[in-house]
Coordinates of C-alpha atoms and ligand atoms in Angstrom, one line a residue:
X1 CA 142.2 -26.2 -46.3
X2 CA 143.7 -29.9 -46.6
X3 CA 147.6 -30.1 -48.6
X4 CA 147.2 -30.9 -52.2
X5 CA 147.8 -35.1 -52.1
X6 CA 147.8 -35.3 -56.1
X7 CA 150.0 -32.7 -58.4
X8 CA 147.8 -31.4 -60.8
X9 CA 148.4 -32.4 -64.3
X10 CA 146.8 -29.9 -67.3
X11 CA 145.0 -33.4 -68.7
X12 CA 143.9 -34.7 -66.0
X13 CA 140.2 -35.9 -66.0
X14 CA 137.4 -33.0 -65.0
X15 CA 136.4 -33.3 -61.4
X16 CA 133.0 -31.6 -61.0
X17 CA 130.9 -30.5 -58.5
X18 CA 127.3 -30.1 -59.8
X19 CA 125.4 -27.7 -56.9
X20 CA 122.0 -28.9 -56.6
X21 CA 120.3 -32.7 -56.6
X22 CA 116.8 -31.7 -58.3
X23 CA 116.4 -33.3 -62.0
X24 CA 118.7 -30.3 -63.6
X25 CA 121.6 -31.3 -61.1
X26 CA 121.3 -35.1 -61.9
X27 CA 120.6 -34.8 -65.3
X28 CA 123.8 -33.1 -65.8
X29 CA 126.0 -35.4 -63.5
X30 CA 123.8 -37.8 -65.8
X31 CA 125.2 -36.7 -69.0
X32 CA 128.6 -35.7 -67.8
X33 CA 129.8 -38.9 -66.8
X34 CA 128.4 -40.7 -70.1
X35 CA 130.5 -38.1 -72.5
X36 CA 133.2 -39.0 -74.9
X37 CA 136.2 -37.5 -76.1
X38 CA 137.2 -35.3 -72.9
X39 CA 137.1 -37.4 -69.9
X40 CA 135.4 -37.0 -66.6
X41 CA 136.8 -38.6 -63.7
X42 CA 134.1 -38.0 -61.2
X43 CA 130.8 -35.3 -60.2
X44 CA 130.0 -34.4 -57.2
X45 CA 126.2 -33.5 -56.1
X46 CA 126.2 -31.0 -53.3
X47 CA 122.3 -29.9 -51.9
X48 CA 121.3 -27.9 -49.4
X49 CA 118.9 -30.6 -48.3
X50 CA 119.5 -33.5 -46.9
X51 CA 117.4 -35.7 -49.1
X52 CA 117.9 -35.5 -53.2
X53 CA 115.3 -35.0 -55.7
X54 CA 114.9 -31.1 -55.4
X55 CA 111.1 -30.1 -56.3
X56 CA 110.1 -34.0 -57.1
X57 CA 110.3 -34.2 -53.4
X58 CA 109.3 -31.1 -52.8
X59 CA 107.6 -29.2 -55.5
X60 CA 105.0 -32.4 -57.6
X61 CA 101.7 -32.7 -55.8
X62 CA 101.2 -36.0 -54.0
X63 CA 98.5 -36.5 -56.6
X64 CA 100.9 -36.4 -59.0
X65 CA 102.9 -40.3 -58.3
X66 CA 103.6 -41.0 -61.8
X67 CA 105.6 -37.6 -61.8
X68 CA 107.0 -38.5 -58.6
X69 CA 108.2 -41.7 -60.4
X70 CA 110.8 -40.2 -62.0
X71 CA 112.7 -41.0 -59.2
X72 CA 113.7 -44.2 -60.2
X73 CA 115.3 -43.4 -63.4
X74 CA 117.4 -40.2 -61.2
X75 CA 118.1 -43.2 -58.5
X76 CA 119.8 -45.2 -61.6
X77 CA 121.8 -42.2 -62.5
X78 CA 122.9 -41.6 -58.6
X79 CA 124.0 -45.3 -58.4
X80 CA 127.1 -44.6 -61.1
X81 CA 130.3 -44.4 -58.8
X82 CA 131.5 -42.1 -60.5
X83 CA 128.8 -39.6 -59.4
X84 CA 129.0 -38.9 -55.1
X85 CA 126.0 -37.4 -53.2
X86 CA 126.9 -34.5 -50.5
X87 CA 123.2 -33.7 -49.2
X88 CA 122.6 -31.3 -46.0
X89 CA 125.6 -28.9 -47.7
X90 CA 123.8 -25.4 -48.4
X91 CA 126.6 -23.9 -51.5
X92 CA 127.3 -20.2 -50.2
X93 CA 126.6 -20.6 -47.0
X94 CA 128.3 -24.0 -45.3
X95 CA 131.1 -23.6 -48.3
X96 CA 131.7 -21.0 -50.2
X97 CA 131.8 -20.8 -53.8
X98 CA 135.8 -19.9 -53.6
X99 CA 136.1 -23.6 -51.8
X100 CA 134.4 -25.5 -54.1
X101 CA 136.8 -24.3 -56.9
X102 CA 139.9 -26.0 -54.4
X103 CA 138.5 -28.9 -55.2
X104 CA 136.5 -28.8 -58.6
X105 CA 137.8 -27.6 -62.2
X106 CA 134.2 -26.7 -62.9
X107 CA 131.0 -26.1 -60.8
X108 CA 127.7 -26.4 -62.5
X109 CA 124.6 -24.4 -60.3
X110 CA 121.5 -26.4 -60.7
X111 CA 119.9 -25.1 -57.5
X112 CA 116.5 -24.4 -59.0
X113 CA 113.7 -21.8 -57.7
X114 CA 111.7 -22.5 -54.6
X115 CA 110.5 -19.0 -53.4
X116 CA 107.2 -17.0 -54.7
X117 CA 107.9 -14.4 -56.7
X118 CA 106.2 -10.8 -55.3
X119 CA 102.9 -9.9 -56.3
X120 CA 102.5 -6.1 -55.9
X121 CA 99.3 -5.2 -55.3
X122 CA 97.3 -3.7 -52.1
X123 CA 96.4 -6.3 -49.8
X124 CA 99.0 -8.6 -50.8
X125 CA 100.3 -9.1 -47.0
X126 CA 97.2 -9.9 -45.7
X127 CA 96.6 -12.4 -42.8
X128 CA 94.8 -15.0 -45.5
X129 CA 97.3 -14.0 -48.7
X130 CA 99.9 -16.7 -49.0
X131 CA 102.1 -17.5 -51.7
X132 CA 101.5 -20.9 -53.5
X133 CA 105.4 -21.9 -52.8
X134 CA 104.7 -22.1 -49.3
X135 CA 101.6 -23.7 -49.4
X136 CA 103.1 -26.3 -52.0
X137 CA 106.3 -26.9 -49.2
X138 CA 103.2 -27.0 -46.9
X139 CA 101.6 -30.1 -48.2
X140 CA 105.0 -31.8 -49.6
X141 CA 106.0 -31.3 -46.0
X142 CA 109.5 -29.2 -46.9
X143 CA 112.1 -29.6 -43.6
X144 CA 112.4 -25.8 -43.8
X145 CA 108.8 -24.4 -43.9
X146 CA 105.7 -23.8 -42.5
X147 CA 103.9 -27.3 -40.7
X148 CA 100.8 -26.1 -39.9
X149 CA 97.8 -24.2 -42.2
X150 CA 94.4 -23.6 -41.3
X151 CA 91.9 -24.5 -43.8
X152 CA 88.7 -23.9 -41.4
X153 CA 88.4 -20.3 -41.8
X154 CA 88.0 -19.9 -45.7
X155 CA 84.4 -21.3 -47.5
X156 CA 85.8 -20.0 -51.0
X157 CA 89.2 -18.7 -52.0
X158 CA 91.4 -17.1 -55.1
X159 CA 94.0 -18.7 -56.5
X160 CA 95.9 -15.9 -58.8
X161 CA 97.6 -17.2 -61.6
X162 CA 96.9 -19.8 -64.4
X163 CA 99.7 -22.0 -64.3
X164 CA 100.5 -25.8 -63.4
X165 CA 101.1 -24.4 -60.0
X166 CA 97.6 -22.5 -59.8
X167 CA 96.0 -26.0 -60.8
X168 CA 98.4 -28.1 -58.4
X169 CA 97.3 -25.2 -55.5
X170 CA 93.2 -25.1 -56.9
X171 CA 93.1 -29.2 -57.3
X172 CA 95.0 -29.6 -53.5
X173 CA 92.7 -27.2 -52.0
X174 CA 89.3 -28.8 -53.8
X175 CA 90.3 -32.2 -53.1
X176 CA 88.7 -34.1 -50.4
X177 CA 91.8 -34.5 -47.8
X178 CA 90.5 -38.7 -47.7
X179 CA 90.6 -39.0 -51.8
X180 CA 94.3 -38.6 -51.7
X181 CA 95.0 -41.2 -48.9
X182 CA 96.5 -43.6 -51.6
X183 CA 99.2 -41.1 -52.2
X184 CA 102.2 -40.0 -50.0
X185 CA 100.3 -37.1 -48.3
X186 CA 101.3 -36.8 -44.7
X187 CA 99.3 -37.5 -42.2
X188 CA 99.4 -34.4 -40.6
X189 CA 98.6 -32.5 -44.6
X190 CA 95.6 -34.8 -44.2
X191 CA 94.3 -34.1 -41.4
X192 CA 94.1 -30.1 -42.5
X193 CA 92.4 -31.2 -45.9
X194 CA 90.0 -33.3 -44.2
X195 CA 88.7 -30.6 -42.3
X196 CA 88.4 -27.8 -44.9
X197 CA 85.9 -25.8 -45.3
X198 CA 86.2 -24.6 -48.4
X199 CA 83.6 -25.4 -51.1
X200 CA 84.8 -22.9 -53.7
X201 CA 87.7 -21.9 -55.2
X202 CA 88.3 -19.3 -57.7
X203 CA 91.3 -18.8 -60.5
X204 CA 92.0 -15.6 -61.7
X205 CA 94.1 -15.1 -65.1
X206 CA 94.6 -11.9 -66.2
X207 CA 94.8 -12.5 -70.0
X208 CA 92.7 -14.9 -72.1
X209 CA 92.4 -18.5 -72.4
X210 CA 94.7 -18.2 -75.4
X211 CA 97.3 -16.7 -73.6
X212 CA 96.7 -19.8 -70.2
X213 CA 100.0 -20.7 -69.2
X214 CA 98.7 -24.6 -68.9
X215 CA 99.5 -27.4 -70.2
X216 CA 96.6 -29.4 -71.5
X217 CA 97.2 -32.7 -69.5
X218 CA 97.4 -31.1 -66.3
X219 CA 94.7 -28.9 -67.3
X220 CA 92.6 -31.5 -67.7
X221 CA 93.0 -33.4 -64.6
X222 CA 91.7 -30.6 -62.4
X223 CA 88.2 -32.4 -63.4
X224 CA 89.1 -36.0 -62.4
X225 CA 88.0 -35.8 -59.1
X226 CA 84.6 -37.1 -58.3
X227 CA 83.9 -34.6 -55.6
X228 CA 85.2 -31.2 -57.6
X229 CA 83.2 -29.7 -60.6
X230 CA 85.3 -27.9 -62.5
X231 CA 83.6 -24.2 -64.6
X232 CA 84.8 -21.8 -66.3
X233 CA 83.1 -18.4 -66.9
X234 CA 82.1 -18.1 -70.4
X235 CA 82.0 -14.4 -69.9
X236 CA 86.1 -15.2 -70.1
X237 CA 86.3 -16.9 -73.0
X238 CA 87.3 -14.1 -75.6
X239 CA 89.5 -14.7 -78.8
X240 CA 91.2 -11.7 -80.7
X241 CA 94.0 -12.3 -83.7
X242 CA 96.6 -12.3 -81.2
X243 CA 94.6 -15.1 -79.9
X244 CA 94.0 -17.1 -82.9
X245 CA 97.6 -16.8 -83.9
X246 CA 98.8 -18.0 -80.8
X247 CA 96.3 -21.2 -81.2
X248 CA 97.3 -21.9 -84.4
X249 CA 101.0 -22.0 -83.6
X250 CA 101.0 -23.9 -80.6
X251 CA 99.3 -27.4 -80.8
X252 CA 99.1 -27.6 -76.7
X253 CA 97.7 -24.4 -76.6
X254 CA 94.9 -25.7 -78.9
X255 CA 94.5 -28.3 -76.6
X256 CA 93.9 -26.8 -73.2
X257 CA 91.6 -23.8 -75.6
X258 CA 89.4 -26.9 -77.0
X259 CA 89.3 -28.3 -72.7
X260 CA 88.4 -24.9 -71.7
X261 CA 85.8 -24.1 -74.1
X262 CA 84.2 -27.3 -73.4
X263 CA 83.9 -26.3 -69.6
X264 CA 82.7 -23.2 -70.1
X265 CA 79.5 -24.6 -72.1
X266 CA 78.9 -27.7 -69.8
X267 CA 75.5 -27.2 -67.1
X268 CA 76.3 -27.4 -63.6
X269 CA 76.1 -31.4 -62.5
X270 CA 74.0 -32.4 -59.7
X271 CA 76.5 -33.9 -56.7
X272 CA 80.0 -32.4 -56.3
X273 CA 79.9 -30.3 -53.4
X274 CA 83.2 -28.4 -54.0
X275 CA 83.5 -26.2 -57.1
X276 CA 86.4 -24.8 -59.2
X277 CA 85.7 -21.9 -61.4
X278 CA 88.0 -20.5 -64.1
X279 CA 87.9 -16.1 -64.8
X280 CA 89.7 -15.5 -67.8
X281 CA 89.9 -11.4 -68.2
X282 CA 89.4 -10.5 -64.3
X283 CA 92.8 -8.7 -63.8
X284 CA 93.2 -8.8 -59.5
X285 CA 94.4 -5.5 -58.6
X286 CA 93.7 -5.3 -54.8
X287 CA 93.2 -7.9 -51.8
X288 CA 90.7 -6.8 -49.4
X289 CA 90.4 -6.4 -45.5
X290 CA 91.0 -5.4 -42.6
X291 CA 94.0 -7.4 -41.3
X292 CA 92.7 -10.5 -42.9
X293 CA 91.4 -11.0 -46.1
X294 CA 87.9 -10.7 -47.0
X295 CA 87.6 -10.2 -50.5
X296 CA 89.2 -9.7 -53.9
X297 CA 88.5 -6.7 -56.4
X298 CA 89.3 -7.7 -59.8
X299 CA 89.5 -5.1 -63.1
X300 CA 87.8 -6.8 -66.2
X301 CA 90.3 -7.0 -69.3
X302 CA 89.8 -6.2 -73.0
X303 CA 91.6 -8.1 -75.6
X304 CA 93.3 -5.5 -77.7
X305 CA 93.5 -7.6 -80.9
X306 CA 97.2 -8.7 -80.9
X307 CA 96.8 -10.8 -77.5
X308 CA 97.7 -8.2 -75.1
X309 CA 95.2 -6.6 -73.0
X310 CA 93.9 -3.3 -71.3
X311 CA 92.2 -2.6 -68.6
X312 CA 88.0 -1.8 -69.0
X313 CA 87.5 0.0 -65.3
X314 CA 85.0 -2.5 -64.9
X315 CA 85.5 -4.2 -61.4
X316 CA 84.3 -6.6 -59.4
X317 CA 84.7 -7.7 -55.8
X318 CA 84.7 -11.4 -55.1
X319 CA 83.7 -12.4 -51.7
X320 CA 86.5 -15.0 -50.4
X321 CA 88.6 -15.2 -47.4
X322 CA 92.2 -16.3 -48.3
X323 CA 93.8 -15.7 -51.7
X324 CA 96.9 -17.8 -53.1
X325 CA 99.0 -16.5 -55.6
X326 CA 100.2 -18.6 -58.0
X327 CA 102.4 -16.1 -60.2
X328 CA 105.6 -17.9 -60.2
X329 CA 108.6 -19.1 -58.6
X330 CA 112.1 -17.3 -58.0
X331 CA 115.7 -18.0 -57.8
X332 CA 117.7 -17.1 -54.7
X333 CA 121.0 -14.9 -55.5
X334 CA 124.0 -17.5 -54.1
X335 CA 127.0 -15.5 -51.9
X336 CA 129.4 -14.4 -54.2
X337 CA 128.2 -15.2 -57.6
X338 CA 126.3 -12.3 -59.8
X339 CA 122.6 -12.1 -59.8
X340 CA 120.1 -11.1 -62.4
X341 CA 117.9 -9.2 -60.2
X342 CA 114.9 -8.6 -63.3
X343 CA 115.1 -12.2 -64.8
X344 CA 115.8 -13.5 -60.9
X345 CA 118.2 -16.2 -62.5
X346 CA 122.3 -16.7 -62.5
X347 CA 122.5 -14.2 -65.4
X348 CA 124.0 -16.8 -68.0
X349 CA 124.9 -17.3 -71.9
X350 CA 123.7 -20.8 -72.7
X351 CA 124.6 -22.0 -69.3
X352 CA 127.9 -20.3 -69.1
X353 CA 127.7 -17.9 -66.1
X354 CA 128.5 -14.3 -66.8
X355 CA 130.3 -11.7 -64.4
X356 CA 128.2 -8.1 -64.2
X357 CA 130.5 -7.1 -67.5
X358 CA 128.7 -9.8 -69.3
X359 CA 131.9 -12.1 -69.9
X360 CA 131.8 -15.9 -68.6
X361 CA 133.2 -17.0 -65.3
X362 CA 136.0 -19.4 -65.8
X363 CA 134.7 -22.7 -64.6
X364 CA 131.4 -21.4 -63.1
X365 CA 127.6 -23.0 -65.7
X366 CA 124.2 -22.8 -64.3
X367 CA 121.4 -25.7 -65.8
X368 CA 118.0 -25.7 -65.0
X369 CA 115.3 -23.3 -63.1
X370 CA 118.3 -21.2 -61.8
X371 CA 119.5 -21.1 -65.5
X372 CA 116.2 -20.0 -67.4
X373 CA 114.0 -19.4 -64.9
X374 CA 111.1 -21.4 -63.6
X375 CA 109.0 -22.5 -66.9
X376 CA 109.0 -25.9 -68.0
X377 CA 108.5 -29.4 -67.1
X378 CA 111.2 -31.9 -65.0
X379 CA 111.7 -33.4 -69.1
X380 CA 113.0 -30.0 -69.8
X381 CA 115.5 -30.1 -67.3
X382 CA 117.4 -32.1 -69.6
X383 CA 117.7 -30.8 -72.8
X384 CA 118.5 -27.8 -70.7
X385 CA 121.6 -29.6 -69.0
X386 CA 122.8 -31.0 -72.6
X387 CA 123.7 -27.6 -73.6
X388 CA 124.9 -26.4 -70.5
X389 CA 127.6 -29.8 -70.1
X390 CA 128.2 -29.3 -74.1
X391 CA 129.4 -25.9 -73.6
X392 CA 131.6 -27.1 -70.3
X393 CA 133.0 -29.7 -72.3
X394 CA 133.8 -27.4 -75.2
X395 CA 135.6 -24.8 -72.4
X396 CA 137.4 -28.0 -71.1
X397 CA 141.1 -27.7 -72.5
X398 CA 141.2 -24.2 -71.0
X399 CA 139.7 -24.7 -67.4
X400 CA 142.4 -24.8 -65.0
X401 CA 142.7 -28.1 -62.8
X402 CA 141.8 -27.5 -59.4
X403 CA 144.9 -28.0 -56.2
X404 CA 142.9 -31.0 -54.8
X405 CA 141.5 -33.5 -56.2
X406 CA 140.4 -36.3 -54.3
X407 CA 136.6 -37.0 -52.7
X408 CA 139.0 -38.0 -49.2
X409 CA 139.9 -34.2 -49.5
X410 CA 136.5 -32.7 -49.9
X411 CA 135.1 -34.8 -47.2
X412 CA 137.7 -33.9 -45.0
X413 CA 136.8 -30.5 -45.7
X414 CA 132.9 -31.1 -45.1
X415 CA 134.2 -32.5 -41.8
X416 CA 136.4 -30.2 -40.7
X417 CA 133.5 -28.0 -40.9
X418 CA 131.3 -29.7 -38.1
X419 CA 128.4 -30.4 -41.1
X420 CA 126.1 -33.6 -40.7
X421 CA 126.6 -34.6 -44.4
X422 CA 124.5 -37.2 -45.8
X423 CA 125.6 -39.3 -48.6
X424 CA 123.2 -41.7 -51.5
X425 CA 123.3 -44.8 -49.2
X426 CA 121.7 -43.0 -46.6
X427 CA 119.2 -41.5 -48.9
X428 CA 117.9 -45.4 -49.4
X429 CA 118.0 -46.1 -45.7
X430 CA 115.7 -43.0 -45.3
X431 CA 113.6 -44.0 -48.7
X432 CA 113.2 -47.5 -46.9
X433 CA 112.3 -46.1 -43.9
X434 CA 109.9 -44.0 -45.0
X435 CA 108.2 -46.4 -47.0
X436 CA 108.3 -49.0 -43.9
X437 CA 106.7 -46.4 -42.0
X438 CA 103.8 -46.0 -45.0
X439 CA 103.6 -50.1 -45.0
X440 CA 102.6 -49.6 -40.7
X441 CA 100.4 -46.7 -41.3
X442 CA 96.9 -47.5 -40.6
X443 CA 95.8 -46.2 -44.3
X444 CA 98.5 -48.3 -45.8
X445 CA 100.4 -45.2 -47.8
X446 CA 102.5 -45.1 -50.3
X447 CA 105.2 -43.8 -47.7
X448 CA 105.5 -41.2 -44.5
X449 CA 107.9 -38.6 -44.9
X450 CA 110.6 -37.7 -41.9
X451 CA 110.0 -34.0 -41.5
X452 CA 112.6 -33.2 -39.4
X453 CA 116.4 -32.2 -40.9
X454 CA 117.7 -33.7 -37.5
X455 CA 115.5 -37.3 -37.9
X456 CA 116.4 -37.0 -41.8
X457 CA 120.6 -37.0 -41.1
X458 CA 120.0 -39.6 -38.6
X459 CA 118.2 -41.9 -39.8
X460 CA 120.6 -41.2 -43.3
X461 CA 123.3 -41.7 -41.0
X462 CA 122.5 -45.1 -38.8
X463 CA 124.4 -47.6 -40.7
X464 CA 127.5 -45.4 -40.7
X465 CA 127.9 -44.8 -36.9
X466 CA 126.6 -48.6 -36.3
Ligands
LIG1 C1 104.5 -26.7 -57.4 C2 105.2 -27.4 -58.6 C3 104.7 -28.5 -59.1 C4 105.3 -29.1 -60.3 N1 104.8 -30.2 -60.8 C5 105.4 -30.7 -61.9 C6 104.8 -31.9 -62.5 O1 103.7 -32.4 -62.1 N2 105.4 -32.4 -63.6 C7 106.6 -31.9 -64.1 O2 107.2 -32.4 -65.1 N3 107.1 -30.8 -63.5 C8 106.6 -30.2 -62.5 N4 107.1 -29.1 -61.9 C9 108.3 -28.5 -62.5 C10 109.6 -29.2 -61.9 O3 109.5 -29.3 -60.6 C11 110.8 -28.4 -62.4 O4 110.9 -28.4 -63.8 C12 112.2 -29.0 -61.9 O5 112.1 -29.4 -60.5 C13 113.3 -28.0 -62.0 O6 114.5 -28.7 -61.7 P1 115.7 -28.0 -61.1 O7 116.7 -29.1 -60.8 O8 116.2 -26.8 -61.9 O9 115.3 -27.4 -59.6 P2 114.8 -28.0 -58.3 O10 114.0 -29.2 -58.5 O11 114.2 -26.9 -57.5 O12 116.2 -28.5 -57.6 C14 117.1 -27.6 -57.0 C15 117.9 -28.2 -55.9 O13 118.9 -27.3 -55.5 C16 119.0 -27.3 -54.1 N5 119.7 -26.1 -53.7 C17 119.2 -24.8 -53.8 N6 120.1 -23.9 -53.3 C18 121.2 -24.6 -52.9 C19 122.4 -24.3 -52.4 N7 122.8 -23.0 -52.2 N8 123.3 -25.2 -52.1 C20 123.0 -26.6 -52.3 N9 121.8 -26.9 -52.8 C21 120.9 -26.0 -53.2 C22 117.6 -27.4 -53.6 O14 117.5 -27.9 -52.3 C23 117.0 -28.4 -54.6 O15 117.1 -29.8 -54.2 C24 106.5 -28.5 -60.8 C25 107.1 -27.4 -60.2 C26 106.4 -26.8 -59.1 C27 107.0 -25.6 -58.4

């Protein structure tokens, strides 16, 4: 640990470190630095990865560039000098949470939810079952995950779940691999969606269409391509109380009700060759095989008047040979910091993190995914970081200042440790780069993304050592 160069004074402007660069973490650096009354001298953005952005990068379908967009207005925010960028720094692991308070009078977890959350039913480990987070960090080319998949095997295919995730994993999987050359697919995602087989895929909701987790503009994108025909079972499409209360409350659910029933009465068009069909009230409750997957037995559902369902004993087994589920992400527990092992979040009042008695950690907020688990669109991200920064603010006066307080400190720190830290500049030599290396490509894309953490820091890192 460096000597303390500044004495601490009890007013001296917050120095924050905000863990996480996905839209919660800048958001809150965002807001931070533009508050009045208490001052804040300076927030630092620590992430695990070397690149910022969180699930923009990694998470938003390539089909999806006017989400991916947002970028520009999180690149403004990065730009302030008062906020500093610490990428390829993994909190808990490379520094410890105990570190970070050496340096920082408050710490503010924004690190999100990237992992599947467990589906417990028989069959679920199946050669053929994958989780849609890995198939997502498949085809948005995450440094840390799987680079391969093998799309030959499967002519139709479940996707469980009826989420924006289950339409980003049903639309990616339906798509033509050569329809989404104009967008920053990588090459090598191409290449494994251009020779698909699958001509069907199937989504699976347990509930009714009044109880779709969708929202209606995503919904109804799933029927935009040209080569996808988009049905839903009319056999599904059952309304109880429950169901008309929960219309009448919500003017999106509405929405994506009115889209759905309009599906579900539309005739089969001539042309598309790949098909995806929507089966509201078909509970899965066990993936078949033998080793692989090679079928799905689903239980058919019974509204029970108030929106809730039971089961009918009805089944059905659906012949398809891989099955994705879509049933949400989860938070990872961080070394040393309490867990909420049911909710799978930083257990937290308002953003204030809470030790297992259920009192708040001096100095320690949570914003985002990791704060309310992962519901919500990147715009939420930011009401959610007003409250959590309003509440730090308020704590202020009491927050003891941390021993050290200069970025020269933490950096020595960082390099003391042997970690290949990359900093904002470097993300825009690595954004140029990539977006060269689109320019050259043959299919003139919108960019090619560096895979590799090694090529990433380098690349982040040329002008520095030049
Ligand atoms: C598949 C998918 C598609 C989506 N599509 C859309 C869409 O089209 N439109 C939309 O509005 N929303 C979409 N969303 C939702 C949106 O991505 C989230 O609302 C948003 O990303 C949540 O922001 P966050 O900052 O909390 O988490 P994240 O974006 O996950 O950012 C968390 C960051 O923390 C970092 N981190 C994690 N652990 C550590 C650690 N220990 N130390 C340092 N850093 C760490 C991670 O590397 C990551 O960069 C989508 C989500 C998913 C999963």
């Amino acid at each position: 640990m460096p000597e303390s160069t500044t004495p601490t004074r009890p007013d001296a402007g917050l120095r924050i470190a905000v863990v996480g660069a996905g839209p919660a973490g800048i958001y809150a650096a965002d807001i931070l630095t533009k508050t009045g009354g208490v001052a804040v001298d300076s927030v630092d953005i620590f992430d695990r990865l070397p690149t910022p952005y969180g699930l923009i990068r990694y998470g938003v379908a390539p089909d999806h560039p006017r989400i991916k967009q947002i970028i520009v207005a999180l690149h403004r925010v990065m730009e302030n000098p008062r906020i500093s960028f610490y990428g390829n720094v993994q909190v808990g692991v490379d520094v410890k949470v105990d570190e970070l308070r050496q340096f920082y009078d408050a710490v503010v977890f924004a690190t999100g939810a990237e992992r599947d959350r467990g589906l417990t039913i028989p069959g679920a480990d199946l050669d053929g079952s994958h989780g849609a987070a890995e198939f997502v960090a498949f085809y948005d080319s995450h440094p840390d995950r799987e680079q391969t998949w093998d799309l030959t095997g499967a002519r139709e295919v479940a996707v469980i779940g009826v989420g924006n995730v289950g339409l980003d994993v049903a639309r990616i999987l339906a798509r033509t691999g050569d329809e989404l050359l104009y967008t920053e697919i990588p090459p090598h995602v191409h290449e494994v969606l251009r020779k698909s087989a699958v001509t069907d895929v199937h989504m699976f909701a347990r509930r009714g269409p009044a109880q779709a987790k969708f929202t209606p503009v995503e919904l109804r994108e799933l029927d935009h391509s040209p080569n996808v025909e988009v049905l839903v079972d009319p056999s599904g499409m059952e309304f109880d109380a429950g169901s008309e209360e929960a219309i009448a409350k919500a003017k999106s659910q509405r929405m994506v009700v009115d889209v759905l029933s309009e599906w579900a009465l539309r005739d089969p068009r001539p042309g598309p060759h790949r098909r995806i069909h929507i089966h509201f009230l078909q509970n899965p409750v066990e993936i078949l095989g033998d080793g692989t997957v090679s079928g799905l037995r689903t239980e058919r559902m019974e509204l029970t008047g108030d929106g809730n369902v039971r089961g009918t004993g009805e089944f059905t087994d659906w012949d398809v040979q891989a099955v994705y589920r879509a049933v949400g992400y989860r938070s990872e527990p961080i070394a040393d910091l309490p867990f909420d092992g049911a909710k799978l979040v930083l257990p937290n009042e308002a953003g204030r993190v809470l030790d297992p008695g259920g009192a708040p950690l001096t100095g320690i907020y949570a914003t985002g995914w990791v704060k309310r688990g992962p519901v919500g669109l990147i715009g939420h991200t930011k009401s959610d970081a007003a409250e959590t920064v309003a509440n730090l603010l308020a704590d202020a006066p009491e927050l003891p200042r941390a021993p050290h307080r200069s970025r020269a400190e933490v950096e020595a720190l960082l390099a003391e440790k042997g970690l290949r830290v990359t900093d904002f500049d470097g993300w825009d030599r690595l954004d140029a780069h990539e977006r060269e290396l689109g320019v050259a490509d043959e299919h003139d894309r919108e960019r090619v993304k560096v895979i590799s953490r090694s090529e990433m820091t380098s690349i982040a890192a040329k002008a520095r050592h030049q």
